[in-house]
Amino acid sequence: MNFKVTGKSAAYACIVLASGAFLASTDVQAQVLAMATQTSAASIGREVTFGNGGAPQALDEAAAVPARLHRQIVEYSTSEAPGTIIVDTPNTYLYFVLGGGKAIRYGIGVGRDGFTWSGTKTIERKSEWPDWIPPADMLQRQPYLPRFMAGGPGNPLGARAMYLSGTVFRIHGTNKPSSIGTHVSSGCIRMLNADVTDLYERARIGTKVVVLPMTHQRLAQERLVQERVVQERAVQVARTPVIREEIFAPSLR
């Protein structure tokens, strides 16, 4: 499913959210799972050359990021419907929900400190090799940036962009694969060009995007700390010697 949009991009702060409940039936779930089998270990590692003058190949991109950030099918429990996109901001993962307790997981780059956000949006429009027009507030912070950059391999938005409703944020590619797995953007969600192209083909206009807050990580860490404290206390109790109190009956006279 290809949706080509010729409209120009309007801002440079992008993000990821989760895709909607448009895939509900068992038949559709089966179709999504079948579609996902294309994301096998073999397909993940294959060479991919993009149009419009070419772009970094998948193998070159994959070499720039740790193995944990490579595209792969994983176990993922969620109440969200198949087809939903979930952005795990603190852990720099994006999940495309397949149903049946599984999802495709992609490594992403997210907003730096002070530029993260959370919420539920939808994909409003899609564009291949989008142009980049930095917004005014970004130009104030970084006046050296160009006022306009045509789409192409050198463009920071990369090979594809999916625009999130009611925001200036996008899920988009990158011309810097090494930034995947980091917190460096102004709010946008970055993906490897091969990965954003894969997601672009799966996600539809109207897809639900759920962006989790940074507190998601803090709460998880707090739970781990609490569990560790409980475990340590249990170990201490097990190791504490039992002091037996001897009770002597009074002697009879």
Coordinates of N, CA and C in Angstrom, one line a residue:
M1 N 0.8 -1.2 0.0 CA 0.0 0.0 0.0 C 0.9 1.2 0.0
N2 N 0.8 2.0 -1.1 CA 1.7 3.2 -1.2 C 0.8 4.4 -1.2
F3 N 1.2 5.4 -0.4 CA 0.5 6.7 -0.4 C 1.5 7.7 -0.6
K4 N 1.5 8.3 -1.8 CA 2.5 9.3 -2.2 C 1.9 10.7 -2.0
V5 N 2.5 11.5 -1.2 CA 2.0 12.9 -1.0 C 3.0 13.9 -1.5
T6 N 2.6 14.8 -2.3 CA 3.5 15.8 -2.9 C 3.6 17.0 -2.1
G7 N 2.7 17.2 -1.1 CA 2.8 18.4 -0.3 C 4.1 18.6 0.4
K8 N 4.5 19.8 0.7 CA 5.8 20.1 1.3 C 5.7 19.9 2.8
S9 N 6.8 19.5 3.4 CA 6.8 19.4 4.9 C 6.9 20.8 5.5
A10 N 6.4 20.9 6.8 CA 6.3 22.2 7.4 C 7.1 22.4 8.6
A11 N 7.7 21.4 9.2 CA 8.4 21.6 10.4 C 9.4 20.6 10.6
Y12 N 10.3 20.8 11.6 CA 11.4 19.8 11.9 C 11.4 19.4 13.3
A13 N 10.5 18.7 13.8 CA 10.5 18.1 15.1 C 9.6 16.9 15.0
C14 N 10.1 15.7 15.0 CA 9.3 14.6 14.6 C 9.1 13.5 15.7
I15 N 8.1 12.7 15.6 CA 7.8 11.7 16.6 C 7.1 10.5 16.1
V16 N 7.0 9.5 17.1 CA 6.3 8.4 16.7 C 5.1 8.1 17.7
L17 N 4.1 7.6 17.2 CA 2.9 7.3 18.1 C 2.3 6.0 17.6
A18 N 1.1 5.6 18.1 CA 0.7 4.3 17.7 C -0.4 4.2 16.8
S19 N -0.5 3.1 16.0 CA -1.5 3.1 14.9 C -2.8 2.5 15.4
G20 N -3.9 2.8 14.7 CA -5.2 2.6 15.3 C -5.8 1.2 15.3
A21 N -7.0 1.2 15.8 CA -7.7 -0.1 15.9 C -8.4 -0.5 14.7
F22 N -7.8 -0.2 13.5 CA -8.5 -0.5 12.2 C -8.3 -2.0 11.9
L23 N -7.5 -2.7 12.6 CA -7.3 -4.1 12.3 C -7.8 -4.9 13.5
A24 N -9.0 -5.4 13.4 CA -9.6 -6.0 14.6 C -9.9 -7.5 14.4
S25 N -10.3 -7.9 13.2 CA -10.7 -9.2 13.0 C -9.6 -10.2 13.0
T26 N -9.9 -11.5 13.3 CA -8.9 -12.5 13.3 C -8.3 -12.7 11.9
D27 N -9.1 -12.5 10.9 CA -8.6 -12.6 9.5 C -7.6 -11.6 9.2
V28 N -7.9 -10.3 9.6 CA -6.9 -9.2 9.4 C -5.6 -9.4 10.2
Q29 N -5.8 -9.9 11.4 CA -4.6 -10.2 12.2 C -3.7 -11.2 11.5
A30 N -4.3 -12.2 11.0 CA -3.6 -13.2 10.2 C -2.8 -12.6 9.1
Q31 N -3.5 -11.7 8.4 CA -2.9 -11.0 7.2 C -1.7 -10.2 7.7
V32 N -1.9 -9.5 8.8 CA -0.8 -8.7 9.3 C 0.4 -9.6 9.7
L33 N 0.1 -10.7 10.4 CA 1.2 -11.6 10.7 C 1.9 -12.2 9.5
A34 N 1.1 -12.5 8.5 CA 1.7 -13.0 7.3 C 2.6 -12.0 6.6
M35 N 2.1 -10.8 6.6 CA 2.9 -9.6 6.1 C 4.2 -9.5 6.8
A36 N 4.1 -9.7 8.1 CA 5.3 -9.5 8.9 C 6.4 -10.5 8.7
T37 N 6.0 -11.7 8.2 CA 7.0 -12.7 8.0 C 8.1 -12.2 7.0
Q38 N 7.8 -11.2 6.2 CA 8.7 -10.6 5.3 C 9.9 -10.0 6.1
T39 N 9.7 -9.7 7.3 CA 10.7 -9.1 8.2 C 11.5 -10.2 8.8
S40 N 12.0 -11.1 8.1 CA 12.8 -12.2 8.6 C 14.3 -11.8 8.8
A41 N 15.1 -12.6 9.4 CA 16.5 -12.3 9.5 C 17.1 -12.1 8.2
A42 N 16.7 -12.8 7.2 CA 17.3 -12.7 5.9 C 16.9 -11.3 5.3
S43 N 15.6 -10.9 5.4 CA 15.2 -9.7 4.8 C 15.8 -8.5 5.5
I44 N 16.0 -8.6 6.8 CA 16.5 -7.5 7.5 C 17.9 -7.2 7.1
G45 N 18.7 -8.2 6.7 CA 20.1 -8.0 6.3 C 20.3 -7.8 4.9
R46 N 19.3 -7.8 4.0 CA 19.5 -7.7 2.6 C 19.9 -6.2 2.2
E47 N 20.5 -6.1 1.1 CA 20.9 -4.8 0.6 C 19.7 -4.1 0.0
V48 N 19.5 -2.9 0.3 CA 18.4 -2.1 -0.2 C 18.9 -0.8 -0.8
T49 N 18.6 -0.5 -2.0 CA 19.1 0.8 -2.6 C 17.8 1.6 -2.9
F50 N 17.8 2.9 -2.4 CA 16.6 3.7 -2.5 C 16.7 4.5 -3.8
G51 N 15.6 5.1 -4.2 CA 15.5 5.9 -5.4 C 16.0 7.3 -5.1
N52 N 15.7 8.2 -6.0 CA 16.1 9.6 -5.9 C 17.6 9.8 -5.6
G53 N 18.4 9.1 -6.4 CA 19.8 9.3 -6.3 C 20.5 8.3 -5.4
G54 N 19.6 7.4 -4.8 CA 20.2 6.4 -3.9 C 20.3 6.9 -2.4
A55 N 20.4 6.0 -1.5 CA 20.5 6.3 -0.1 C 21.4 5.2 0.6
P56 N 21.8 5.4 1.8 CA 22.6 4.3 2.5 C 21.9 3.0 2.4
Q57 N 22.7 1.9 2.0 CA 22.1 0.6 1.9 C 21.8 0.1 3.3
A58 N 20.9 -0.9 3.4 CA 20.5 -1.5 4.6 C 21.6 -2.1 5.4
L59 N 22.6 -2.7 4.7 CA 23.7 -3.3 5.4 C 24.6 -2.3 6.0
D60 N 24.8 -1.2 5.3 CA 25.6 -0.1 5.8 C 24.9 0.6 7.0
E61 N 23.6 0.8 7.0 CA 22.9 1.3 8.1 C 22.9 0.4 9.3
A62 N 22.7 -0.8 9.1 CA 22.6 -1.8 10.2 C 24.0 -1.9 10.9
A63 N 25.1 -1.7 10.2 CA 26.4 -1.7 10.8 C 26.6 -0.6 11.8
A64 N 25.8 0.5 11.6 CA 26.0 1.7 12.4 C 25.3 1.6 13.8
V65 N 24.4 0.6 14.0 CA 23.7 0.5 15.2 C 23.9 -0.8 15.9
P66 N 23.7 -0.9 17.2 CA 23.8 -2.2 17.9 C 22.7 -3.2 17.4
A67 N 23.0 -4.5 17.7 CA 22.1 -5.5 17.2 C 20.7 -5.4 17.8
R68 N 20.6 -4.9 19.1 CA 19.3 -4.7 19.7 C 18.4 -3.8 19.0
L69 N 19.0 -2.9 18.2 CA 18.2 -1.9 17.5 C 17.8 -2.3 16.0
H70 N 18.2 -3.5 15.7 CA 17.9 -4.0 14.3 C 16.4 -4.4 14.3
R71 N 15.8 -4.2 13.1 CA 14.4 -4.6 13.0 C 14.2 -6.1 13.2
Q72 N 13.2 -6.4 14.0 CA 12.9 -7.8 14.3 C 11.5 -8.0 14.9
I73 N 11.0 -9.2 14.8 CA 9.7 -9.6 15.4 C 10.0 -10.1 16.8
V74 N 9.2 -9.5 17.7 CA 9.4 -9.8 19.2 C 8.1 -10.1 19.8
E75 N 8.2 -10.7 21.0 CA 7.0 -10.9 21.9 C 6.7 -9.6 22.4
Y76 N 5.4 -9.2 22.4 CA 5.0 -7.9 22.9 C 3.6 -7.9 23.3
S77 N 3.3 -7.8 24.6 CA 2.0 -7.8 25.2 C 1.4 -6.4 25.2
T78 N 0.3 -6.2 24.6 CA -0.4 -4.9 24.6 C -1.9 -5.0 24.4
S79 N -2.6 -4.1 24.9 CA -4.1 -4.1 24.7 C -4.4 -3.3 23.4
E80 N -3.4 -2.7 22.7 CA -3.7 -2.0 21.5 C -3.9 -3.0 20.4
A81 N -4.7 -2.5 19.4 CA -5.1 -3.3 18.3 C -4.0 -3.5 17.3
P82 N -4.0 -4.6 16.5 CA -3.0 -4.8 15.5 C -3.0 -3.6 14.5
G83 N -1.8 -3.3 14.1 CA -1.7 -2.1 13.2 C -1.4 -0.8 13.9
T84 N -1.4 -0.9 15.3 CA -1.1 0.3 16.1 C 0.5 0.5 16.1
I85 N 0.9 1.7 16.2 CA 2.3 2.0 16.4 C 2.5 2.5 17.8
I86 N 3.4 2.0 18.5 CA 3.7 2.4 19.9 C 5.2 2.8 20.0
V87 N 5.4 4.0 20.4 CA 6.7 4.6 20.6 C 7.2 4.5 22.0
D88 N 8.2 3.6 22.3 CA 8.7 3.5 23.6 C 9.9 4.5 23.7
T89 N 9.6 5.7 24.1 CA 10.5 6.8 24.1 C 11.8 6.5 24.9
P90 N 11.6 6.1 26.2 CA 12.8 5.9 27.0 C 13.7 4.8 26.6
N91 N 13.2 3.8 25.9 CA 14.0 2.7 25.5 C 14.4 2.8 24.0
T92 N 14.0 3.8 23.3 CA 14.3 4.1 21.9 C 13.9 2.9 21.0
Y93 N 12.6 2.4 21.2 CA 12.0 1.4 20.4 C 10.7 1.9 19.8
L94 N 10.4 1.5 18.6 CA 9.1 1.7 18.0 C 8.5 0.3 17.7
Y95 N 7.3 0.1 18.1 CA 6.6 -1.2 17.9 C 5.4 -1.1 16.9
F96 N 5.4 -1.9 15.9 CA 4.2 -2.0 15.1 C 3.5 -3.3 15.5
V97 N 2.3 -3.2 16.1 CA 1.6 -4.3 16.7 C 1.1 -5.2 15.6
L98 N 1.4 -6.5 15.8 CA 0.9 -7.5 14.8 C -0.3 -8.3 15.3
G99 N -0.5 -8.3 16.7 CA -1.5 -9.2 17.3 C -0.9 -10.5 17.6
G100 N -1.7 -11.3 18.4 CA -1.2 -12.6 18.8 C 0.0 -12.5 19.8
G101 N 0.2 -11.3 20.5 CA 1.3 -11.2 21.4 C 2.6 -10.9 20.7
K102 N 2.6 -10.4 19.5 CA 3.8 -10.2 18.7 C 3.8 -8.8 18.1
A103 N 5.0 -8.2 17.8 CA 5.1 -6.9 17.2 C 6.4 -6.9 16.5
I104 N 6.5 -6.0 15.5 CA 7.8 -5.7 14.8 C 8.4 -4.6 15.6
R105 N 9.6 -4.8 16.1 CA 10.3 -3.7 16.9 C 11.4 -3.1 16.0
Y106 N 11.4 -1.8 16.0 CA 12.5 -1.0 15.3 C 13.2 -0.1 16.3
G107 N 14.5 0.0 16.0 CA 15.3 1.0 16.8 C 15.0 2.4 16.3
I108 N 15.0 3.4 17.2 CA 14.6 4.8 16.8 C 15.5 5.7 17.6
G109 N 15.5 7.0 17.1 CA 16.1 8.1 17.8 C 15.0 9.0 18.2
V110 N 15.1 9.6 19.5 CA 14.0 10.4 20.0 C 14.5 11.7 20.5
G111 N 13.5 12.5 21.0 CA 13.9 13.9 21.5 C 14.9 13.9 22.6
R112 N 15.7 14.9 22.6 CA 16.7 15.1 23.7 C 15.9 15.7 24.9
D113 N 16.7 15.8 26.0 CA 16.1 16.3 27.2 C 15.4 17.7 27.0
G114 N 14.1 17.8 27.4 CA 13.4 19.0 27.2 C 12.6 19.0 25.9
F115 N 12.8 18.0 25.0 CA 12.1 18.0 23.8 C 11.3 16.7 23.6
T116 N 11.1 15.9 24.6 CA 10.3 14.7 24.5 C 8.8 15.0 24.8
W117 N 8.0 14.2 24.3 CA 6.5 14.4 24.5 C 5.8 13.1 24.5
S118 N 4.6 13.1 24.9 CA 3.8 11.8 24.8 C 2.4 12.1 24.5
G119 N 1.7 11.1 24.1 CA 0.3 11.3 23.7 C -0.2 10.3 22.6
T120 N -1.4 10.5 22.2 CA -1.9 9.6 21.1 C -2.3 10.4 19.9
K121 N -1.8 10.1 18.8 CA -2.1 10.8 17.5 C -2.4 9.8 16.4
T122 N -2.6 10.3 15.2 CA -2.7 9.5 14.1 C -1.8 10.0 13.0
I123 N -1.6 9.1 12.0 CA -0.8 9.5 10.8 C -1.7 10.3 9.9
E124 N -1.3 11.5 9.7 CA -2.2 12.5 9.0 C -1.9 12.4 7.5
R125 N -0.6 12.3 7.1 CA -0.3 12.2 5.7 C 1.1 11.6 5.6
K126 N 1.5 11.2 4.4 CA 2.8 10.5 4.2 C 3.5 11.1 3.0
S127 N 4.8 11.0 3.1 CA 5.6 11.6 1.9 C 6.9 10.8 1.7
E128 N 7.2 10.6 0.4 CA 8.5 10.0 0.1 C 9.5 11.1 -0.2
W129 N 10.7 10.9 0.3 CA 11.8 11.9 0.1 C 11.3 13.3 0.4
P130 N 10.8 13.6 1.6 CA 10.2 14.9 1.9 C 11.3 16.0 1.9
D131 N 10.8 17.2 1.5 CA 11.7 18.4 1.7 C 11.7 18.8 3.2
W132 N 12.7 19.5 3.6 CA 12.8 20.0 5.0 C 12.7 21.5 5.0
I133 N 11.8 22.0 5.8 CA 11.7 23.5 6.1 C 11.7 23.6 7.6
P134 N 12.9 23.9 8.2 CA 12.9 24.1 9.7 C 12.0 25.1 10.2
P135 N 11.2 24.9 11.3 CA 10.3 25.8 11.8 C 11.0 27.0 12.4
A136 N 10.3 28.1 12.7 CA 10.9 29.3 13.2 C 11.6 29.2 14.5
D137 N 11.0 28.4 15.4 CA 11.6 28.2 16.8 C 12.9 27.5 16.7
M138 N 13.0 26.6 15.7 CA 14.3 25.8 15.5 C 15.3 26.8 15.0
L139 N 14.9 27.6 14.0 CA 15.9 28.6 13.5 C 16.4 29.6 14.5
Q140 N 15.5 29.9 15.5 CA 16.0 30.8 16.5 C 17.1 30.1 17.4
R141 N 16.9 28.8 17.6 CA 17.9 28.1 18.4 C 19.1 27.8 17.6
Q142 N 19.0 27.5 16.3 CA 20.1 27.1 15.5 C 20.0 28.0 14.2
P143 N 20.4 29.2 14.2 CA 20.3 30.1 13.1 C 21.1 29.7 11.9
Y144 N 22.1 28.8 12.1 CA 22.9 28.4 11.0 C 22.3 27.4 10.1
L145 N 21.1 26.9 10.4 CA 20.4 25.9 9.6 C 19.9 26.5 8.3
P146 N 19.8 25.6 7.3 CA 19.3 26.1 6.0 C 17.8 26.4 6.2
R147 N 17.3 27.4 5.4 CA 15.8 27.7 5.4 C 15.0 26.7 4.6
F148 N 15.7 26.0 3.7 CA 15.0 25.0 2.9 C 16.0 23.9 2.4
M149 N 15.6 22.7 2.4 CA 16.5 21.6 1.9 C 15.6 20.6 1.1
A150 N 15.9 20.4 -0.2 CA 15.1 19.5 -1.0 C 15.3 18.1 -0.5
G151 N 14.3 17.3 -0.7 CA 14.4 15.9 -0.4 C 15.5 15.1 -1.1
G152 N 16.1 14.2 -0.4 CA 17.2 13.4 -1.0 C 18.0 12.7 0.1
P153 N 19.0 12.0 -0.3 CA 19.9 11.2 0.6 C 20.5 12.1 1.7
G154 N 20.8 13.4 1.4 CA 21.5 14.3 2.4 C 20.5 15.0 3.3
N155 N 19.2 14.8 3.0 CA 18.2 15.5 3.8 C 18.0 14.8 5.2
P156 N 18.0 15.5 6.3 CA 17.8 14.9 7.6 C 16.5 14.1 7.8
L157 N 15.5 14.3 7.0 CA 14.3 13.6 7.1 C 14.3 12.2 6.4
G158 N 15.4 12.0 5.7 CA 15.6 10.7 5.1 C 14.6 10.3 4.0
A159 N 14.4 9.0 3.9 CA 13.7 8.5 2.7 C 12.1 8.6 2.8
R160 N 11.6 8.6 4.0 CA 10.1 8.7 4.1 C 9.8 9.5 5.4
A161 N 8.6 10.1 5.4 CA 8.1 10.8 6.5 C 6.6 10.5 6.7
M162 N 6.2 10.3 7.9 CA 4.8 10.1 8.3 C 4.4 11.2 9.3
Y163 N 3.5 12.1 8.9 CA 3.2 13.3 9.7 C 2.1 13.0 10.7
L164 N 2.3 13.4 12.0 CA 1.4 13.2 13.1 C 0.4 14.3 13.2
S165 N -0.8 13.9 13.4 CA -1.9 14.9 13.5 C -1.8 15.9 14.6
G166 N -2.1 17.1 14.3 CA -2.1 18.2 15.3 C -0.7 18.5 15.9
T167 N 0.3 18.1 15.2 CA 1.7 18.4 15.7 C 2.6 18.8 14.5
V168 N 3.8 19.3 14.8 CA 4.8 19.5 13.8 C 5.8 18.3 13.7
F169 N 5.4 17.2 14.4 CA 6.3 16.1 14.5 C 6.0 15.0 13.4
R170 N 7.1 14.3 13.2 CA 7.0 13.2 12.2 C 7.8 12.0 12.6
I171 N 7.4 10.9 12.1 CA 8.2 9.7 12.1 C 8.9 9.7 10.7
H172 N 10.2 9.7 10.7 CA 10.9 9.9 9.5 C 12.3 9.2 9.5
G173 N 12.9 9.1 8.3 CA 14.2 8.5 8.2 C 15.3 9.4 8.7
T174 N 16.6 9.1 8.3 CA 17.7 9.9 8.8 C 18.8 9.8 7.8
N175 N 19.7 10.9 7.8 CA 20.9 10.8 7.1 C 22.1 10.5 8.0
K176 N 21.8 10.2 9.3 CA 22.8 9.9 10.3 C 22.4 8.6 11.0
P177 N 22.7 7.4 10.5 CA 22.3 6.2 11.2 C 22.8 6.0 12.6
S178 N 23.9 6.6 12.9 CA 24.5 6.5 14.2 C 23.7 7.2 15.3
S179 N 22.7 8.0 14.9 CA 21.8 8.7 15.9 C 20.7 7.8 16.4
I180 N 20.5 6.7 15.8 CA 19.5 5.7 16.2 C 19.9 5.1 17.6
G181 N 18.9 5.1 18.5 CA 19.2 4.7 19.8 C 19.6 5.8 20.8
T182 N 19.6 7.1 20.3 CA 20.0 8.2 21.1 C 18.8 9.2 21.3
H183 N 19.0 10.1 22.2 CA 18.0 11.1 22.5 C 18.6 12.5 22.1
V184 N 18.4 12.8 20.8 CA 19.1 14.0 20.2 C 18.2 14.9 19.4
S185 N 17.0 14.4 19.1 CA 16.2 15.2 18.1 C 15.4 16.3 18.9
S186 N 14.7 17.1 18.1 CA 13.9 18.2 18.6 C 12.4 17.7 18.8
G187 N 12.2 16.4 18.9 CA 10.9 15.9 19.1 C 10.5 14.8 18.1
C188 N 11.1 14.8 16.9 CA 10.7 13.9 15.9 C 11.3 12.5 16.3
I189 N 10.7 11.5 15.6 CA 11.1 10.1 15.8 C 11.9 9.7 14.5
R190 N 13.2 9.4 14.8 CA 14.0 9.0 13.6 C 14.1 7.5 13.5
M191 N 14.2 7.0 12.2 CA 14.4 5.6 12.0 C 15.5 5.4 10.9
L192 N 16.1 4.3 10.8 CA 16.9 4.0 9.7 C 16.1 4.1 8.4
N193 N 16.7 4.5 7.3 CA 15.9 4.6 6.1 C 15.2 3.3 5.6
A194 N 15.9 2.2 5.8 CA 15.3 0.9 5.4 C 14.2 0.6 6.3
D195 N 14.2 1.0 7.6 CA 13.2 0.7 8.5 C 12.0 1.6 8.3
V196 N 12.2 2.9 8.1 CA 11.1 3.8 7.9 C 10.4 3.5 6.6
T197 N 11.1 3.0 5.6 CA 10.5 2.5 4.3 C 9.6 1.3 4.6
D198 N 10.1 0.4 5.4 CA 9.3 -0.8 5.8 C 8.0 -0.4 6.5
L199 N 8.1 0.5 7.5 CA 7.0 0.9 8.3 C 6.0 1.7 7.4
Y200 N 6.5 2.5 6.5 CA 5.7 3.3 5.6 C 4.8 2.5 4.8
E201 N 5.3 1.3 4.4 CA 4.4 0.4 3.6 C 3.4 -0.3 4.4
R202 N 3.6 -0.4 5.7 CA 2.7 -1.1 6.6 C 1.6 -0.2 7.2
A203 N 2.0 1.1 7.5 CA 1.1 2.0 8.2 C 0.2 2.7 7.2
R204 N -1.0 3.0 7.6 CA -2.0 3.7 6.7 C -2.2 5.1 7.2
I205 N -2.8 5.9 6.3 CA -3.3 7.2 6.8 C -4.4 6.9 7.9
G206 N -4.3 7.5 9.0 CA -5.3 7.2 10.1 C -4.8 6.3 11.1
T207 N -3.6 5.7 10.9 CA -3.0 4.8 11.8 C -2.8 5.4 13.2
K208 N -3.2 4.7 14.2 CA -3.0 5.2 15.6 C -1.6 5.1 16.0
V209 N -1.1 6.2 16.6 CA 0.3 6.3 17.1 C 0.3 6.7 18.6
V210 N 0.8 5.8 19.4 CA 0.9 6.1 20.9 C 2.3 6.3 21.3
V211 N 2.6 7.5 21.8 CA 3.9 7.8 22.3 C 4.0 7.8 23.8
L212 N 4.8 6.9 24.3 CA 4.9 6.7 25.8 C 5.8 7.8 26.4
P213 N 5.5 8.2 27.6 CA 6.3 9.3 28.2 C 7.6 8.7 28.8
M214 N 8.5 9.6 29.1 CA 9.8 9.2 29.8 C 9.5 8.6 31.1
T215 N 8.4 9.0 31.8 CA 8.0 8.4 33.1 C 7.8 6.9 33.0
H216 N 7.5 6.4 31.7 CA 7.3 5.0 31.5 C 8.5 4.2 32.0
Q217 N 9.7 4.8 31.7 CA 11.0 4.2 32.1 C 11.1 4.3 33.6
R218 N 10.8 5.5 34.1 CA 11.0 5.7 35.6 C 10.2 4.8 36.4
L219 N 8.9 4.6 36.0 CA 8.0 3.7 36.7 C 8.5 2.3 36.6
A220 N 9.0 1.9 35.5 CA 9.6 0.6 35.3 C 10.8 0.4 36.2
Q221 N 11.6 1.4 36.3 CA 12.8 1.3 37.1 C 12.4 1.2 38.6
E222 N 11.4 2.0 39.0 CA 11.0 2.0 40.3 C 10.4 0.6 40.7
R223 N 9.7 0.0 39.8 CA 9.2 -1.4 40.1 C 10.4 -2.3 40.2
L224 N 11.4 -2.2 39.4 CA 12.5 -3.1 39.5 C 13.2 -2.9 40.8
V225 N 13.4 -1.6 41.3 CA 14.0 -1.3 42.5 C 13.2 -2.0 43.7
Q226 N 11.9 -1.8 43.6 CA 11.0 -2.4 44.7 C 11.1 -3.9 44.7
E227 N 11.1 -4.5 43.5 CA 11.3 -6.0 43.4 C 12.6 -6.4 44.0
R228 N 13.7 -5.6 43.7 CA 15.0 -6.0 44.2 C 15.1 -5.9 45.7
V229 N 14.4 -4.9 46.2 CA 14.4 -4.7 47.7 C 13.7 -5.9 48.4
V230 N 12.6 -6.3 47.8 CA 11.8 -7.4 48.3 C 12.7 -8.7 48.3
Q231 N 13.3 -8.9 47.1 CA 14.2 -10.1 47.0 C 15.3 -10.1 48.0
E232 N 16.0 -8.9 48.2 CA 17.1 -8.8 49.1 C 16.6 -9.1 50.5
R233 N 15.4 -8.6 50.9 CA 14.9 -8.9 52.2 C 14.6 -10.3 52.4
A234 N 14.1 -11.0 51.4 CA 13.8 -12.4 51.5 C 15.1 -13.2 51.7
V235 N 16.1 -12.8 51.0 CA 17.4 -13.5 51.1 C 18.0 -13.3 52.5
Q236 N 17.8 -12.1 53.1 CA 18.3 -11.8 54.4 C 17.6 -12.6 55.5
V237 N 16.3 -12.7 55.3 CA 15.5 -13.5 56.2 C 15.9 -15.0 56.1
A238 N 16.1 -15.5 54.9 CA 16.5 -16.9 54.8 C 17.9 -17.1 55.4
R239 N 18.8 -16.1 55.4 CA 20.1 -16.3 56.0 C 20.2 -16.0 57.5
T240 N 19.2 -15.4 58.0 CA 19.2 -15.1 59.5 C 19.0 -16.4 60.3
P241 N 20.0 -16.6 61.2 CA 20.0 -17.9 62.0 C 18.8 -17.8 62.9
V242 N 18.1 -18.9 63.1 CA 17.0 -19.0 64.0 C 17.5 -19.3 65.4
I243 N 17.1 -18.4 66.3 CA 17.5 -18.5 67.7 C 16.4 -19.2 68.5
R244 N 16.8 -20.3 68.9 CA 15.8 -21.1 69.6 C 15.8 -20.8 71.1
E245 N 14.6 -20.5 71.6 CA 14.5 -20.2 73.1 C 14.2 -21.5 73.8
E246 N 15.2 -21.9 74.7 CA 14.9 -23.1 75.5 C 14.1 -22.8 76.7
I247 N 13.0 -23.5 76.8 CA 12.1 -23.3 78.0 C 12.2 -24.5 78.9
F248 N 12.7 -24.2 80.1 CA 12.9 -25.2 81.1 C 11.7 -25.3 82.0
A249 N 11.2 -26.4 82.3 CA 10.1 -26.5 83.2 C 10.6 -26.4 84.6
P250 N 9.9 -25.7 85.5 CA 10.4 -25.5 86.9 C 10.5 -26.9 87.6
S251 N 11.6 -27.0 88.4 CA 11.8 -28.3 89.1 C 10.7 -28.5 90.1
L252 N 10.3 -29.8 90.3 CA 9.3 -30.1 91.2 C 9.9 -30.4 92.6
R253 N 9.3 -29.9 93.6 CA 9.8 -30.1 95.0 C 8.8 -30.7 95.8

